CSV table of C-alpha atoms in Angstrom, one decimal:
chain,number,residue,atom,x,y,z
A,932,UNK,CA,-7.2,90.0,134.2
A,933,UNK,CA,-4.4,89.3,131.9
A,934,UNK,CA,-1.1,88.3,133.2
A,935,UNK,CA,0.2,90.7,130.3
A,936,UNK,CA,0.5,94.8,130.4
A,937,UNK,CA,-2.4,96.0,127.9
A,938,UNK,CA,-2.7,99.7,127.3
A,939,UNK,CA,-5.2,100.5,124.7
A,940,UNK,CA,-3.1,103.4,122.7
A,941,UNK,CA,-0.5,101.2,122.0
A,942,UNK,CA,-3.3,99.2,119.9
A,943,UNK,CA,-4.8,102.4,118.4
A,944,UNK,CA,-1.0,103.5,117.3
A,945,UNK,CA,0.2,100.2,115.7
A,946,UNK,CA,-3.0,99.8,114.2
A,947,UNK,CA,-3.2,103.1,112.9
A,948,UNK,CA,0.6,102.5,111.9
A,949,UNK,CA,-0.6,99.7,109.7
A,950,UNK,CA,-3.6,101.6,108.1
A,951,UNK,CA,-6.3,99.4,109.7
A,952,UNK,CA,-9.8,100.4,110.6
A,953,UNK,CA,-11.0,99.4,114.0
A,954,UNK,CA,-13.9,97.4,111.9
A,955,UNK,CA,-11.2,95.4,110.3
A,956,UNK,CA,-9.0,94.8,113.6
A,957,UNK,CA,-12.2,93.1,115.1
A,958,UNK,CA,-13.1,90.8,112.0
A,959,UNK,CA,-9.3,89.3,112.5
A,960,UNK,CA,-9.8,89.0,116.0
A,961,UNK,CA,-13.1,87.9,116.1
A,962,UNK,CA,-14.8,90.7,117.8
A,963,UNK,CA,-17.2,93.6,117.3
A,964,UNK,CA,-16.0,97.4,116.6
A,965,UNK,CA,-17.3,99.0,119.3
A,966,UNK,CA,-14.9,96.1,121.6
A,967,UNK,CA,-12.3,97.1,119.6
A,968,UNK,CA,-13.0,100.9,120.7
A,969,UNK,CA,-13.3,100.1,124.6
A,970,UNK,CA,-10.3,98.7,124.5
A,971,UNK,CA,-8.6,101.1,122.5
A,972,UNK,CA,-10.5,104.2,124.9
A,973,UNK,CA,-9.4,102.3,128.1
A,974,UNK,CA,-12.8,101.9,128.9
A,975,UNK,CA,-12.7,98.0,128.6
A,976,UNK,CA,-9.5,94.8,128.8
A,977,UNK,CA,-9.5,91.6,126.1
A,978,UNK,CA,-9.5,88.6,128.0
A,979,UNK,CA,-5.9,87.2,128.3
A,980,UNK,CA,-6.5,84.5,125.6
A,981,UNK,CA,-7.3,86.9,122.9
A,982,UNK,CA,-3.9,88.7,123.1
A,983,UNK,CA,-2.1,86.7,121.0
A,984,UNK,CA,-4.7,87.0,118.2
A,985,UNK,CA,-4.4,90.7,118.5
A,986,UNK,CA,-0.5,90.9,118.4
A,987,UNK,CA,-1.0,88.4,115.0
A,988,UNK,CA,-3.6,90.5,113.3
A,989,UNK,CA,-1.1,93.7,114.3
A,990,UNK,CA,2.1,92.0,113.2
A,991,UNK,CA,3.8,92.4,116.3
A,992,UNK,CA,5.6,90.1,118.5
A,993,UNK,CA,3.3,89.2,121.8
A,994,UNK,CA,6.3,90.1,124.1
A,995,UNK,CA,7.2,93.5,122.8
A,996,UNK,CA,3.1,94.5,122.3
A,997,UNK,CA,1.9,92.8,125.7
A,998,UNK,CA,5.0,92.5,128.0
A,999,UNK,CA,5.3,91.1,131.5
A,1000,UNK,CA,7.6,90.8,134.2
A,1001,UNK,CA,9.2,87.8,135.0
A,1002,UNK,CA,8.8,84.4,134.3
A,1003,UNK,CA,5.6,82.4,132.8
A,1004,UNK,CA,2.7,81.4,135.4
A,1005,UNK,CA,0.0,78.6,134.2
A,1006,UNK,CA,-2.5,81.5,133.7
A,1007,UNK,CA,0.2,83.5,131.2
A,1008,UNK,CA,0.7,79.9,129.3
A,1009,UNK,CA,-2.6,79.3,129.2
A,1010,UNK,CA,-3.6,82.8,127.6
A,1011,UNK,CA,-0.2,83.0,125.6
A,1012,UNK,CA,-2.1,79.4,123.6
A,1013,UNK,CA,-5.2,81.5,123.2
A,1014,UNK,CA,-7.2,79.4,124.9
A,1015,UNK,CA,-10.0,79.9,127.8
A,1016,UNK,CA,-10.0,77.8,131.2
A,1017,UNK,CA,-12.8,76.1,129.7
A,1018,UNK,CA,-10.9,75.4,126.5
A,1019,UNK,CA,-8.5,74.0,128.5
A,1020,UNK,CA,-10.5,72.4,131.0
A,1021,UNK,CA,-12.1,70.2,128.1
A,1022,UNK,CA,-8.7,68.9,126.8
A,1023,UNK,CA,-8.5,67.7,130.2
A,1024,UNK,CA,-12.2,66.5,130.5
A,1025,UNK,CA,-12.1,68.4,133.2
A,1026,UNK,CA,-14.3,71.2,134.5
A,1027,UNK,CA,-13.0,74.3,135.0
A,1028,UNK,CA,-11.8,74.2,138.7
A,1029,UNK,CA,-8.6,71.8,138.5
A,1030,UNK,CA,-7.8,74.6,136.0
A,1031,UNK,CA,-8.8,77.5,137.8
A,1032,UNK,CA,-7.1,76.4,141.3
A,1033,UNK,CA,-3.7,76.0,139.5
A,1034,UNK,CA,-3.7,79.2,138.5
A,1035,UNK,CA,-4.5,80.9,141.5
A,1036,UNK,CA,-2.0,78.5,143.9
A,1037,UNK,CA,-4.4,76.7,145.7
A,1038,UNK,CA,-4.6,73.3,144.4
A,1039,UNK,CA,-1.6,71.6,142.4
A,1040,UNK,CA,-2.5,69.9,138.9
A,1041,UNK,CA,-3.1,66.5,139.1
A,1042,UNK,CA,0.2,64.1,137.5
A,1043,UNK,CA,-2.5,63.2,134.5
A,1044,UNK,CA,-3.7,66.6,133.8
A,1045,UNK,CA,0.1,67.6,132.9
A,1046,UNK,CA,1.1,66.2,130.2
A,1047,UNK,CA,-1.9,67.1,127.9
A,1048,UNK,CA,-1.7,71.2,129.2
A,1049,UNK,CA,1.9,71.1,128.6
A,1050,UNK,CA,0.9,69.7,124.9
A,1051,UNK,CA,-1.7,71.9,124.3
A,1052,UNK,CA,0.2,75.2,125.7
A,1053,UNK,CA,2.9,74.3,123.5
A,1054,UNK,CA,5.9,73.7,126.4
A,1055,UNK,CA,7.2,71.1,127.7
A,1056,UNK,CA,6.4,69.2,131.0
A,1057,UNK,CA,9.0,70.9,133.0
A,1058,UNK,CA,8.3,73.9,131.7
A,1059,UNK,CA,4.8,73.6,132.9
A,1060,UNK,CA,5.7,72.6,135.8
A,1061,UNK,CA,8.0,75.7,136.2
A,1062,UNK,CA,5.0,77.7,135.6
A,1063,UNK,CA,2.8,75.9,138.0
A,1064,UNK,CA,5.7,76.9,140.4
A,1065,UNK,CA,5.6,80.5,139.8
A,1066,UNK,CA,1.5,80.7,140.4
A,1067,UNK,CA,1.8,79.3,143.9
A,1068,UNK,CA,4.8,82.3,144.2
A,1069,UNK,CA,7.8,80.5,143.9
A,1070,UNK,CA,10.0,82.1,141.1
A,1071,UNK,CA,13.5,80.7,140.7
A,1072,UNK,CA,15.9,83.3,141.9
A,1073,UNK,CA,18.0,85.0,138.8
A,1074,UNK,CA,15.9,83.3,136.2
A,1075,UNK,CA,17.0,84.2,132.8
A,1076,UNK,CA,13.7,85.6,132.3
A,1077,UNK,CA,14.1,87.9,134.9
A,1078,UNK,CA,17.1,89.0,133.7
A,1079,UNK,CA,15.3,89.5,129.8
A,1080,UNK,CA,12.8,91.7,131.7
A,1081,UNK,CA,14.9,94.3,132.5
A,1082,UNK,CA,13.9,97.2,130.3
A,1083,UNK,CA,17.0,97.6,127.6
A,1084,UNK,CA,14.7,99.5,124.9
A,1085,UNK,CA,13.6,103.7,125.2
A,1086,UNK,CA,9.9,102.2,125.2
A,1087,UNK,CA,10.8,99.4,127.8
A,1088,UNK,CA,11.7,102.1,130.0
A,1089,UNK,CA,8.7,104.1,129.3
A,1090,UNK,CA,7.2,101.0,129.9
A,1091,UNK,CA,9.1,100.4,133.0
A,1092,UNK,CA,8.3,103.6,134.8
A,1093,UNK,CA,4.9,104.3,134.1
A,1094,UNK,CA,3.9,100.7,135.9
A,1095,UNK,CA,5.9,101.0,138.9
A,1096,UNK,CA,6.8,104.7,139.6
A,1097,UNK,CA,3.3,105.8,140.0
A,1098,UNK,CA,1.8,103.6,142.6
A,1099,UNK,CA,-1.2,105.4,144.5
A,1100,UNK,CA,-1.0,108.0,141.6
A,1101,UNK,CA,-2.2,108.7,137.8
A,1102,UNK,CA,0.8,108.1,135.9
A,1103,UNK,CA,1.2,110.4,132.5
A,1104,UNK,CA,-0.6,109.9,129.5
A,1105,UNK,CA,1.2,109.8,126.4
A,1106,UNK,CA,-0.3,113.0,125.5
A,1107,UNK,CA,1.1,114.5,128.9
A,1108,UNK,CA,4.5,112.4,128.2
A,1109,UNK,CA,4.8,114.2,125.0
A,1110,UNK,CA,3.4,117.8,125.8
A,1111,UNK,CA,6.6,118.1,128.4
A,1112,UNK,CA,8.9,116.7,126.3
A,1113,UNK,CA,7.6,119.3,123.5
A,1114,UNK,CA,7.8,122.3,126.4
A,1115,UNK,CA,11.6,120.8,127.4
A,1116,UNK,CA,13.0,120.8,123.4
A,1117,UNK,CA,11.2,124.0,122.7
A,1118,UNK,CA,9.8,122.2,119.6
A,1119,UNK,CA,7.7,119.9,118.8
A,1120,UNK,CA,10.0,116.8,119.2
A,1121,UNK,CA,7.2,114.1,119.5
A,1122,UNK,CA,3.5,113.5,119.2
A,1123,UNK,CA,1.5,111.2,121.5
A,1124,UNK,CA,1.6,108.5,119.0
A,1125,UNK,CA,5.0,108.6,118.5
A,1126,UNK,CA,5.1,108.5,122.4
A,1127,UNK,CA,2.9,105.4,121.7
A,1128,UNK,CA,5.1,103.8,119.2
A,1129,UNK,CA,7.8,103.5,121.0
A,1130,UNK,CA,5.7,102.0,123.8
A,1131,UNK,CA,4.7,99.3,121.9
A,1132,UNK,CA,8.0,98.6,120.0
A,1133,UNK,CA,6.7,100.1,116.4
A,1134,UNK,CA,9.9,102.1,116.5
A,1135,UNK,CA,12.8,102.2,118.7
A,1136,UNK,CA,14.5,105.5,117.9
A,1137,UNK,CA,14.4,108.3,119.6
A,1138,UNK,CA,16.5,111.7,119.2
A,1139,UNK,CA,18.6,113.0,122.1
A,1140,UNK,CA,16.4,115.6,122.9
A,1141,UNK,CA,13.1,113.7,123.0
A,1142,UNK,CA,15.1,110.9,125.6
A,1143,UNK,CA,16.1,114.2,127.7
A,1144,UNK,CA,12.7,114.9,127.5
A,1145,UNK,CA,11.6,111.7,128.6
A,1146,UNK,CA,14.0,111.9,131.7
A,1147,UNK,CA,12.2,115.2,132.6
A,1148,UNK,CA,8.5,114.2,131.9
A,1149,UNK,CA,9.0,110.9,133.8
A,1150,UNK,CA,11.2,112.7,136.6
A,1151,UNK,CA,14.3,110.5,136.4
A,1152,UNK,CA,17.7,111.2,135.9
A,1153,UNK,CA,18.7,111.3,131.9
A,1154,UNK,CA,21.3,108.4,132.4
A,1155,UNK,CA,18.3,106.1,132.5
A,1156,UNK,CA,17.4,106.4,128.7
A,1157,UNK,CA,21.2,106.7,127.2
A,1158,UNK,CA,21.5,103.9,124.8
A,1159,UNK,CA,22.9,101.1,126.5
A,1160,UNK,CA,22.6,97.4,126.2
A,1161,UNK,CA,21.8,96.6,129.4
A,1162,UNK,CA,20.8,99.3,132.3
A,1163,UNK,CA,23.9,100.2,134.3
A,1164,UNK,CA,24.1,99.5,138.2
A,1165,UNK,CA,22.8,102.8,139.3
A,1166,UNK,CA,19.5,102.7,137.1
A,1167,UNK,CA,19.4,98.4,137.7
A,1168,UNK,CA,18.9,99.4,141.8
A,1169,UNK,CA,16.4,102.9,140.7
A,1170,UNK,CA,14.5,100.8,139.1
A,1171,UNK,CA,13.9,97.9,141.6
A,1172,UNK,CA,13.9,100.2,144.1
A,1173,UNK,CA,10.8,101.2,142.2
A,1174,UNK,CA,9.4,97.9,142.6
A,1175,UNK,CA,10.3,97.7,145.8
A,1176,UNK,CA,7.9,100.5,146.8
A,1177,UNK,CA,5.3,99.0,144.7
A,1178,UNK,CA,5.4,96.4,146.9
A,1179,UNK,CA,4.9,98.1,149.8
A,1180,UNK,CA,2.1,99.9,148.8
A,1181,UNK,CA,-0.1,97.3,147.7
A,1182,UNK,CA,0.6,95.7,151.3
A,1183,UNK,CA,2.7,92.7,150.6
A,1184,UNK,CA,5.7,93.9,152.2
A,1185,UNK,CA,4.6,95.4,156.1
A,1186,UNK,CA,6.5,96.8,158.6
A,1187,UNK,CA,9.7,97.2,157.2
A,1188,UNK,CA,12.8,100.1,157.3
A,1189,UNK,CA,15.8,100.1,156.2
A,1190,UNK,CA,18.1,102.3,158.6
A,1191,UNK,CA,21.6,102.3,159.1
A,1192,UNK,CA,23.1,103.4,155.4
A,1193,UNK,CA,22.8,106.5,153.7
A,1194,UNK,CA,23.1,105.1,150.5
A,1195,UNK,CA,19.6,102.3,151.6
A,1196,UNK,CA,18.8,98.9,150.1
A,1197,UNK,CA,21.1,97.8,147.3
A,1198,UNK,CA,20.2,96.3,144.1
A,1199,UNK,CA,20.8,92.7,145.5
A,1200,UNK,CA,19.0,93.4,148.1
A,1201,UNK,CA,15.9,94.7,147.0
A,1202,UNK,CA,15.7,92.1,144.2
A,1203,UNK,CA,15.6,89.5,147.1
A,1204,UNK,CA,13.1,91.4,149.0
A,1205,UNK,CA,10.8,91.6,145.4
A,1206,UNK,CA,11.5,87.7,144.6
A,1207,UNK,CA,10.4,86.7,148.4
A,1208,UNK,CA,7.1,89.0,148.0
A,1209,UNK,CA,6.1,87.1,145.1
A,1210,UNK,CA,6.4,83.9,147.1
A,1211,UNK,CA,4.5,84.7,150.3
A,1212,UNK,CA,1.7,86.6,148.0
A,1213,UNK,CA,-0.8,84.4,148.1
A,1214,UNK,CA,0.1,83.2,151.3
A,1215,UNK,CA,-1.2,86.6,152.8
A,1216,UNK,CA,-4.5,86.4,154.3
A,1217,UNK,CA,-6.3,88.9,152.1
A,1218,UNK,CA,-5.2,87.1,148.8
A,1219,UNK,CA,-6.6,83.7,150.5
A,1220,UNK,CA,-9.8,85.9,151.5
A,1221,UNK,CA,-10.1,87.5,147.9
A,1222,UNK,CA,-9.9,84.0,145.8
C-alpha cells in the first residue's frame, strides 16, 4: 500500500483532461489497459513505485496528484525514486529484508546501507535518516512539512475531509459531492469531473456558489473553503480535530476524554495528541502482531 492518497477518478479526469486513452496511459507507464481500468474503477491500487511514472505521463506534480500527510518515511522515498524493495535491495546487495524491516520500524538500516539508499532515492544522508526516523513513528514536532500539509487549496480541502471526516463511514463520491452542490445552487454548478479536477489540482477555481456547495455536501461550515492562504484558527483545530477522531477510531488512541471545557481540545493540543499517536503506532501490540 502506497504511502501516498490514490483515488482512481482523479486519474480518469486528468487523463481525460489531457485527451489520452487508457491504452496510451498504460504504454507510458508500462502497464496493460485493463490495469489502467482497475485502477481508474477503484477496483485495483499501483504499487507505490509506479506513482511517479503515472504523475509524469499525466503531467502533474507527484504531490498535488498523489498527496500525503506529513513528512517523508523510507517507504514514501523509496516509492517517490520509483523503485521496488527489491530494486533497492540489489543497490545494496542486499535481500529484501534489511529493506523491508526499515520501513516497517523494526530493524534500523545498517551505517553501510545508507549512504548508497540516500544516493539512489535522491536525498541526502540526513534526510534519509529523517525518514528512517518517521517509519519507526518519530516525526519532528512542527516540521515544515507538516505545516505544507495543511490543505490551503478548494481540492486540498476536498481532499482533506473526505480522508478524515468519514472514518467508519462511506465518504461521498464525487458524483454525490457534485449532485448536492447542483441541488444547493439550483443549477448545475459542477460535474463530477470538475469535482474531480479540482481534487487532483487540474484546476483550482471554483465559483462562490459551487464552495458553498461544497460546505453543504461535505457538512462543514462555509468558512472552511473561503479563499485564504492559510486555514484560519477555527478550521486549523476542525480539521485536526478530524484527525484526532480518526485516530481514535482506528484504536491508536484508547481510553481517552477530554472533560472540563466546553469549548474541548485545542488545536495545540490535539496536534500533540496526533504527533504522539504516530510515535507509539507501531509500538502497539496489534501493529507488532500484524508485521
Amino acid at each position: 500500500m502506497s504511502p501516498r492518497q490514490f483515488d482512481g477518478s482523479r486519474i480518469r479526469a486528468v487523463r481525460r483532461g489531457k485527451d489520452l486513452h487508457q491504452k496510451e496511459l498504460a504504454e507510458m507507464v508500462g502497464v496493460s489497459a485493463p490495469t489502467v481500468a482497475r485502477w481508474e474503477s477503484g477496483q485495483d491500487f499501483p504499487k507505490g513505485e509506479k506513482l511517479p511514472a503515472i504523475a509524469a505521463a499525466l503531467g502533474q506534480p507527484l504531490d498535488v496528484l498523489f498527496p500525503h500527510d506529513g513528512p517523508p518515511d523510507l517507504q514514501l522515498l523509496r516509492c517517490d525514486a520509483g523503485l521496488s524493495v527489491a530494486q533497492a535491495a540489489a543497490i545494496i546487495d542486499a535481500s529484501r529484508v534489511p529493506v523491508s524491516n526499515a520501513e516497517s520500524g523494526r530493524r534500523r538500516l545498517s551505517d553501510a546501507y545508507v549512504q548508497p539508499l540516500a544516493q539512489a532515492y535522491g536525498v541526502t544522508k540526513e534526510e534519509l535518516l529523517a525518514a528512517q526516523d518517521c517509519s519507526f513513528g518519530l516525526r519532528p514536532r512542527g516540521s515544515r512539512d507538516e505545516r505544507a500539509s495543511a490543505p490551503r487549496t478548494v481540492g486540498e480541502k476536498i481532499n482533506y475531509l473526505l480522508q478524515h471526516g468519514y472514518v467508519g463511514q462511506e465518504a461521498p463520491s464525487d458524483e454525490e459531492i457534485a449532485r448536492i452542490v447542483n441541488e444547493y445552487a439550483g443549477v448545475a454548478a459542477v460535474t463530477a469531473d470538475g469535482i474531480a479536477a479540482l481534487r487532483a489540482g487540474a484546476t483550482t477555481e471554483a465559483s462562490d456558489v459551487v464552495r458553498a456547495g461544497l460546505a453543504q455536501a461535505l457538512q462543514v461550515d462555509a468558512a472552511l473553503f473561503e479563499d485564504d492562504a492559510e486555514v484560519d484558527p477555527a478550521a486549523r483545530e476542525f480539521l485536526e480535530g478530524l484527525r484526532f477522531l480518526g485516530s481514535i477510531h482506528r484504536g491508536q488512541i484508547l481510553g481517552l476524554a477530554a472533560r472540563g471545557s466546553s469549548r474541548g481540545l485545542s488545536a495545540e493540543m490535539m496536534a500533540h495528541i496526533n504527533e504522539l499517536v504516530g510515535e507509539l503506532k507501531h509500538k502497539l501490540p496489534e501493529a507488532q502482531d500484524g508485521e
